[in-house]
Short mmCIF file of C-alpha atoms in Angstrom, two decimals:
data_model
loop_
_atom_site.label_atom_id
_atom_site.label_comp_id
_atom_site.label_asym_id
_atom_site.label_seq_id
_atom_site.Cartn_x
_atom_site.Cartn_y
_atom_site.Cartn_z
CA UNK A 9 113.84 127.91 88.18
CA UNK A 10 110.06 128.89 86.73
CA UNK A 11 107.48 125.85 87.29
CA UNK A 12 104.89 127.75 86.56
CA UNK A 13 104.22 125.93 83.13
CA UNK A 14 104.09 122.96 84.69
CA UNK A 15 100.63 123.85 86.65
CA UNK A 16 98.62 122.21 84.20
CA UNK A 17 100.49 118.76 84.52
CA UNK A 18 100.20 118.70 88.10
CA UNK A 19 96.61 119.49 88.03
CA UNK A 20 96.01 116.62 85.63
CA UNK A 21 98.41 114.52 87.85
CA UNK A 22 96.41 115.32 90.80
CA UNK A 23 92.99 114.65 89.27
CA UNK A 24 94.63 111.44 87.46
CA UNK A 25 95.32 110.09 91.29
CA UNK A 26 91.71 110.75 92.60
CA UNK A 27 89.58 107.68 93.36
CA UNK A 28 86.52 107.23 95.47
CA UNK A 29 89.02 105.66 97.83
CA UNK A 30 90.92 107.02 100.65
CA UNK A 31 95.18 106.81 99.33
CA UNK A 32 98.45 108.54 100.20
CA UNK A 33 99.25 111.17 97.83
CA UNK A 34 102.68 112.58 99.03
CA UNK A 35 104.98 113.85 101.90
CA UNK A 36 106.30 117.11 101.54
CA UNK A 37 109.92 118.22 102.61
CA UNK A 38 111.87 121.35 102.26
CA UNK A 39 114.73 121.22 100.34
CA UNK A 40 117.73 123.92 99.64
CA UNK A 41 119.09 123.40 96.64
CA UNK A 42 116.56 122.36 93.83
CA UNK A 43 119.56 120.52 91.33
CA UNK A 44 121.13 118.91 93.84
CA UNK A 45 117.95 117.07 95.28
CA UNK A 46 116.76 116.21 91.22
CA UNK A 47 119.98 114.62 91.18
CA UNK A 48 119.43 112.68 94.17
CA UNK A 49 115.95 111.44 93.63
CA UNK A 50 116.07 111.51 89.81
CA UNK A 51 119.58 110.78 88.57
CA UNK A 52 120.33 108.50 91.97
CA UNK A 53 116.96 106.86 92.69
CA UNK A 54 115.42 106.62 89.29
CA UNK A 55 112.28 108.63 90.34
CA UNK A 56 110.61 110.91 87.45
CA UNK A 57 109.91 114.55 87.88
CA UNK A 58 106.11 114.19 87.99
CA UNK A 59 105.16 117.93 88.05
CA UNK A 60 105.91 121.17 89.82
CA UNK A 61 104.70 124.81 90.08
CA UNK A 62 105.59 128.03 91.81
CA UNK A 63 103.51 129.65 94.35
CA UNK A 64 104.14 133.21 93.61
CA UNK A 65 102.39 134.80 97.25
CA UNK A 66 104.38 132.33 98.97
CA UNK A 67 107.98 132.60 97.34
CA UNK A 68 107.78 128.71 96.89
CA UNK A 69 108.53 126.02 94.05
CA UNK A 70 107.12 122.88 94.86
CA UNK A 71 107.93 119.72 92.81
CA UNK A 72 106.73 116.35 92.98
CA UNK A 73 108.93 113.36 92.30
CA UNK A 74 108.20 109.45 92.34
CA UNK A 75 108.30 106.64 90.39
CA UNK A 76 104.85 106.76 88.63
CA UNK A 77 102.30 109.26 88.30
CA UNK A 78 98.87 108.42 90.37
CA UNK A 79 101.37 106.71 92.94
CA UNK A 80 103.04 108.00 96.23
CA UNK A 81 105.45 110.90 95.42
CA UNK A 82 107.73 113.31 97.48
CA UNK A 83 106.95 116.94 97.36
CA UNK A 84 110.26 118.81 97.50
CA UNK A 85 109.58 122.52 98.50
CA UNK A 86 112.05 125.15 97.65
CA UNK A 87 111.65 128.36 99.30
CA UNK A 88 112.94 131.30 97.11
CA UNK A 89 114.09 133.43 100.28
CA UNK A 90 115.15 130.54 102.62
CA UNK A 91 118.13 131.37 104.65
CA UNK A 92 121.41 129.53 103.67
CA UNK A 93 121.13 127.65 106.85
CA UNK A 94 120.42 123.91 106.64
CA UNK A 95 117.14 122.50 107.40
CA UNK A 96 116.83 121.08 110.95
CA UNK A 97 115.52 117.47 111.78
CA UNK A 98 113.57 116.79 114.86
CA UNK A 99 113.75 113.19 116.55
CA UNK A 100 110.38 112.35 115.33
CA UNK A 101 110.26 111.85 111.52
CA UNK A 102 112.90 109.31 110.72
CA UNK A 103 113.06 107.99 107.21
CA UNK A 104 111.14 106.97 104.02
CA UNK A 105 111.61 103.58 102.61
CA UNK A 106 111.33 102.59 99.03
CA UNK A 107 111.84 99.00 97.57
CA UNK A 108 114.16 98.78 94.82
CA UNK A 109 115.23 96.06 92.26
CA UNK A 110 118.78 96.34 92.33
CA UNK A 111 119.89 97.43 95.81
CA UNK A 112 123.56 97.33 95.13
CA UNK A 113 123.76 99.06 92.09
CA UNK A 114 121.34 101.68 93.18
CA UNK A 115 123.62 102.19 96.11
CA UNK A 116 126.94 102.54 94.09
CA UNK A 117 124.99 105.12 91.58
CA UNK A 118 123.97 107.08 94.71
CA UNK A 119 127.44 107.01 95.80
CA UNK A 120 129.10 108.23 92.48
CA UNK A 121 126.90 111.30 92.67
CA UNK A 122 128.01 111.77 95.44
CA UNK A 123 125.58 111.19 98.16
CA UNK A 124 125.98 109.85 101.68
CA UNK A 125 125.79 106.14 102.33
CA UNK A 126 124.50 105.81 105.84
CA UNK A 127 124.41 102.21 106.01
CA UNK A 128 125.67 99.76 103.29
CA UNK A 129 123.35 96.83 102.40
CA UNK A 130 122.94 94.44 105.37
CA UNK A 131 120.08 92.18 106.50
CA UNK A 132 118.35 93.92 109.72
CA UNK A 133 116.04 91.39 110.41
CA UNK A 134 116.37 87.67 109.55
CA UNK A 135 114.09 86.45 107.08
CA UNK A 136 113.76 90.10 105.55
CA UNK A 137 115.07 91.74 102.21
CA UNK A 138 118.51 93.39 102.74
CA UNK A 139 118.28 97.04 103.39
CA UNK A 140 120.36 100.15 103.14
CA UNK A 141 120.23 103.65 104.39
CA UNK A 142 121.30 106.79 102.50
CA UNK A 143 120.92 110.35 102.91
CA UNK A 144 119.47 112.80 100.93
CA UNK A 145 121.35 116.06 100.26
CA UNK A 146 119.12 118.01 103.03
CA UNK A 147 119.86 115.21 105.28
CA UNK A 148 116.72 113.26 104.92
CA UNK A 149 116.94 109.49 105.48
CA UNK A 150 116.20 107.16 102.85
CA UNK A 151 115.82 103.41 103.40
CA UNK A 152 116.12 101.18 100.47
CA UNK A 153 115.12 97.68 100.55
CA UNK A 154 115.82 94.99 98.10
CA UNK A 155 112.55 93.85 96.29
CA UNK A 156 112.35 89.90 96.09
CA UNK A 157 110.91 89.73 92.70
CA UNK A 158 113.43 91.32 90.41
CA UNK B 1465 101.78 95.27 123.83
CA UNK B 1466 103.04 92.32 121.86
CA UNK B 1467 103.31 92.17 118.12
CA UNK B 1468 105.72 89.51 117.91
CA UNK B 1469 103.00 86.97 116.46
CA UNK B 1470 102.10 89.14 113.60
CA UNK B 1471 105.68 89.02 112.27
CA UNK B 1472 104.35 86.67 109.96
CA UNK B 1473 101.60 88.97 108.80
CA UNK B 1474 104.36 91.56 108.15
CA UNK B 1475 106.30 89.17 105.90
CA UNK B 1476 103.79 88.28 103.71
CA UNK B 1477 102.47 91.72 103.33
CA UNK B 1478 106.14 92.88 102.65
CA UNK B 1479 106.69 90.06 99.99
CA UNK B 1480 102.95 91.03 98.66
CA UNK B 1481 104.13 94.42 97.90
CA UNK B 1482 107.11 93.07 95.90
CA UNK B 1483 107.51 93.69 92.63
CA UNK B 1484 110.06 94.34 89.70
CA UNK B 1485 109.69 98.21 89.60
CA UNK B 1486 110.81 100.49 92.43
CA UNK B 1487 108.07 101.90 94.56
CA UNK B 1488 107.65 103.72 97.80
CA UNK B 1489 107.18 101.33 101.27
CA UNK B 1490 106.52 103.28 104.14
CA UNK B 1491 107.47 106.47 106.08
CA UNK B 1492 108.54 105.85 109.55
CA UNK B 1493 107.74 108.18 112.51
CA UNK B 1494 108.13 108.01 116.43
CA UNK B 1495 105.21 107.77 118.52
CA UNK B 1496 104.80 107.95 122.11
CA UNK B 1497 101.33 106.15 122.69
CA UNK B 1498 100.32 103.47 120.70
CA UNK B 1499 96.63 103.36 121.57
CA UNK B 1500 96.30 107.22 120.85
CA UNK B 1501 98.11 106.78 117.43
CA UNK B 1502 95.94 103.87 116.33
CA UNK B 1503 92.59 106.03 117.60
CA UNK B 1504 94.07 108.72 115.17
CA UNK B 1505 94.86 106.87 112.11
CA UNK B 1506 92.42 103.75 112.39
CA UNK B 1507 89.65 105.38 114.04
CA UNK B 1508 90.10 108.91 112.62
CA UNK B 1509 91.54 108.73 109.27
CA UNK B 1510 90.02 104.82 108.48
CA UNK B 1511 93.57 103.35 108.09
CA UNK B 1512 93.88 99.56 108.57
CA UNK B 1513 96.53 98.10 110.97
CA UNK B 1514 98.34 96.40 108.44
CA UNK B 1515 100.95 94.25 110.40
CA UNK B 1516 103.25 94.89 113.39
CA UNK B 1517 106.27 93.64 115.17
CA UNK B 1518 108.39 93.78 118.14
CA UNK B 1519 112.07 93.99 117.60
CA UNK B 1520 113.36 92.76 120.93
CA UNK B 1521 116.85 93.60 120.67
CA UNK B 1522 116.21 97.24 119.87
CA UNK B 1523 113.17 97.33 122.22
CA UNK B 1524 110.54 98.86 119.62
CA UNK B 1525 107.47 97.91 118.32
CA UNK B 1526 106.59 98.87 114.56
CA UNK B 1527 103.10 99.16 113.45
CA UNK B 1528 102.24 99.77 109.89
CA UNK B 1529 98.90 101.51 109.11
CA UNK B 1530 97.55 102.46 105.62
CA UNK B 1531 94.79 101.93 103.44
CA UNK B 1532 95.55 99.18 101.44
CA UNK B 1533 98.13 95.94 101.86
CA UNK B 1534 100.54 96.47 99.27
CA UNK B 1535 100.38 100.01 99.08
CA UNK B 1536 102.20 102.78 100.82
CA UNK B 1537 102.19 103.03 104.75
CA UNK B 1538 103.05 104.55 107.94
CA UNK B 1539 105.60 103.05 109.98
CA UNK B 1540 104.85 103.87 113.68
CA UNK B 1541 107.77 102.97 115.81
CA UNK B 1542 107.39 102.88 119.60
CA UNK B 1543 110.37 102.81 121.60
CA UNK B 1544 109.82 100.95 124.96
CA UNK B 1545 112.06 102.99 126.98
CA UNK B 1546 111.37 106.31 125.35
CA UNK B 1547 111.24 109.00 127.71
CA UNK B 1548 108.17 110.88 128.34
CA UNK B 1549 109.37 113.88 126.52
CA UNK B 1550 107.39 114.49 123.19
CA UNK B 1551 109.20 114.09 120.00
CA UNK B 1552 110.57 117.14 118.31
CA UNK B 1553 109.98 118.37 114.69
CA UNK B 1554 112.51 120.04 112.82
CA UNK B 1555 112.18 122.51 110.08
CA UNK B 1556 112.71 119.87 106.92
CA UNK B 1557 109.89 117.28 107.25
CA UNK B 1558 106.46 119.22 106.80
CA UNK B 1559 103.57 116.89 106.06
CA UNK B 1560 102.04 113.82 104.80
CA UNK B 1561 99.27 114.27 102.26
CA UNK B 1562 96.13 112.00 101.70
CA UNK B 1563 93.12 112.00 99.54
CA UNK B 1564 89.65 111.43 101.09
CA UNK B 1565 86.18 110.91 99.63
CA UNK B 1566 84.65 113.07 102.19
CA UNK B 1567 86.67 115.98 103.61
CA UNK B 1568 84.29 117.28 105.95
CA UNK B 1569 83.24 114.19 107.71
CA UNK B 1570 86.92 113.24 108.04
CA UNK B 1571 87.62 116.21 109.74
CA UNK B 1572 84.75 116.21 112.03
CA UNK B 1573 85.47 112.52 112.89
CA UNK B 1574 89.11 113.71 114.15
CA UNK B 1575 88.04 116.79 115.79
CA UNK B 1576 85.84 114.07 117.73
CA UNK B 1577 88.48 111.94 119.00
CA UNK B 1578 89.58 114.54 119.91
CA UNK B 1579 92.54 115.90 117.15
CA UNK B 1580 93.86 119.22 116.74
CA UNK B 1581 92.56 120.67 113.74
CA UNK B 1582 95.37 122.71 112.38
CA UNK B 1583 93.72 124.50 109.34
CA UNK B 1584 89.89 123.96 108.35
CA UNK B 1585 88.90 122.66 104.89
CA UNK B 1586 89.60 125.52 102.25
CA UNK B 1587 91.00 126.18 98.88
CA UNK B 1588 94.38 126.33 98.95
CA UNK B 1589 95.07 126.74 95.25
CA UNK B 1590 92.12 127.93 93.10
CA UNK B 1591 91.14 124.94 90.47
CA UNK B 1592 92.65 122.40 93.15
CA UNK B 1593 90.39 120.39 95.38
CA UNK B 1594 89.78 121.60 98.76
CA UNK B 1595 92.39 120.56 101.57
CA UNK B 1596 92.62 120.71 105.68
CA UNK B 1597 95.27 119.96 108.00
CA UNK B 1598 95.11 118.01 110.91
CA UNK B 1599 98.05 117.05 113.45
CA UNK B 1600 98.56 113.82 114.62
CA UNK B 1601 98.91 113.06 118.65
CA UNK B 1602 102.55 113.36 118.11
CA UNK B 1603 102.21 116.70 116.31
CA UNK B 1604 102.95 115.21 112.88
CA UNK B 1605 100.84 117.30 110.03
CA UNK B 1606 98.45 115.57 107.92
CA UNK B 1607 97.27 117.41 104.83
CA UNK B 1608 93.78 115.99 103.66
CA UNK B 1609 92.67 116.76 100.08
CA UNK B 1610 88.99 116.20 99.02
CA UNK B 1611 88.95 113.55 96.31
CA UNK B 1612 87.17 114.55 93.05
CA UNK B 1613 85.40 111.66 91.98
CA UNK B 1614 84.20 110.29 95.41
#
């Protein structure tokens, strides 16, 4: 998969999010199958592929997925020579949390991919919106909160 | 450290960020020393303590740090009975990336805390803003990009 032609997209996206104020750009995770991850984040969670590029000398493809150009994104890094071994998860990083307008619908769509539903929609803390947990194809936990004003 | 009185803050912050559109809320990481982490994220990186609360039944304090209420945040989770062992880092999650208006100044401030400077400011990709890597007190990598329009 070659994303070299998207380098300019990434540059313009990168410059587009610049502002005098400090802000979050993205979080980076290793993936082991580009198409499988895109199914999860794009088809399942409804994110857009915001940009991507190959870094030839490091033999890696970096894809940026998110809901809006200029806002927080996830960088999915696919190393061309990665071993077939799955990525490992330490005890430190736990999950990424998203707000979604239709929690049940989103969970059903992910389940149909299929993706692993780690915890079905429930009320975690009294008075807070309902939430669910799903796992991305490499095992990263994603917490989904029902937004209130949908 | 008791943040129970901040629960309302958190609720209002949570409802404040709701919108009909799907969006990023936060990423959650385990920390082992609240004051040390606040020095890094608040004093070093200039984030605000946006909210926090104790979950008595799970014996955990959750603190939310970020640059702006209603925007992406980091949830720092401190388990009261955590072992003294440091958190472990797998091969999957790599780093969180931030844009900052004064890269050198930010790195110098972090170094003075002291925090570990993993990679000093440099040009990673030709044509892209300069970047540096620092480590938070629990070993999470933070990538800092110099914003363009500072």
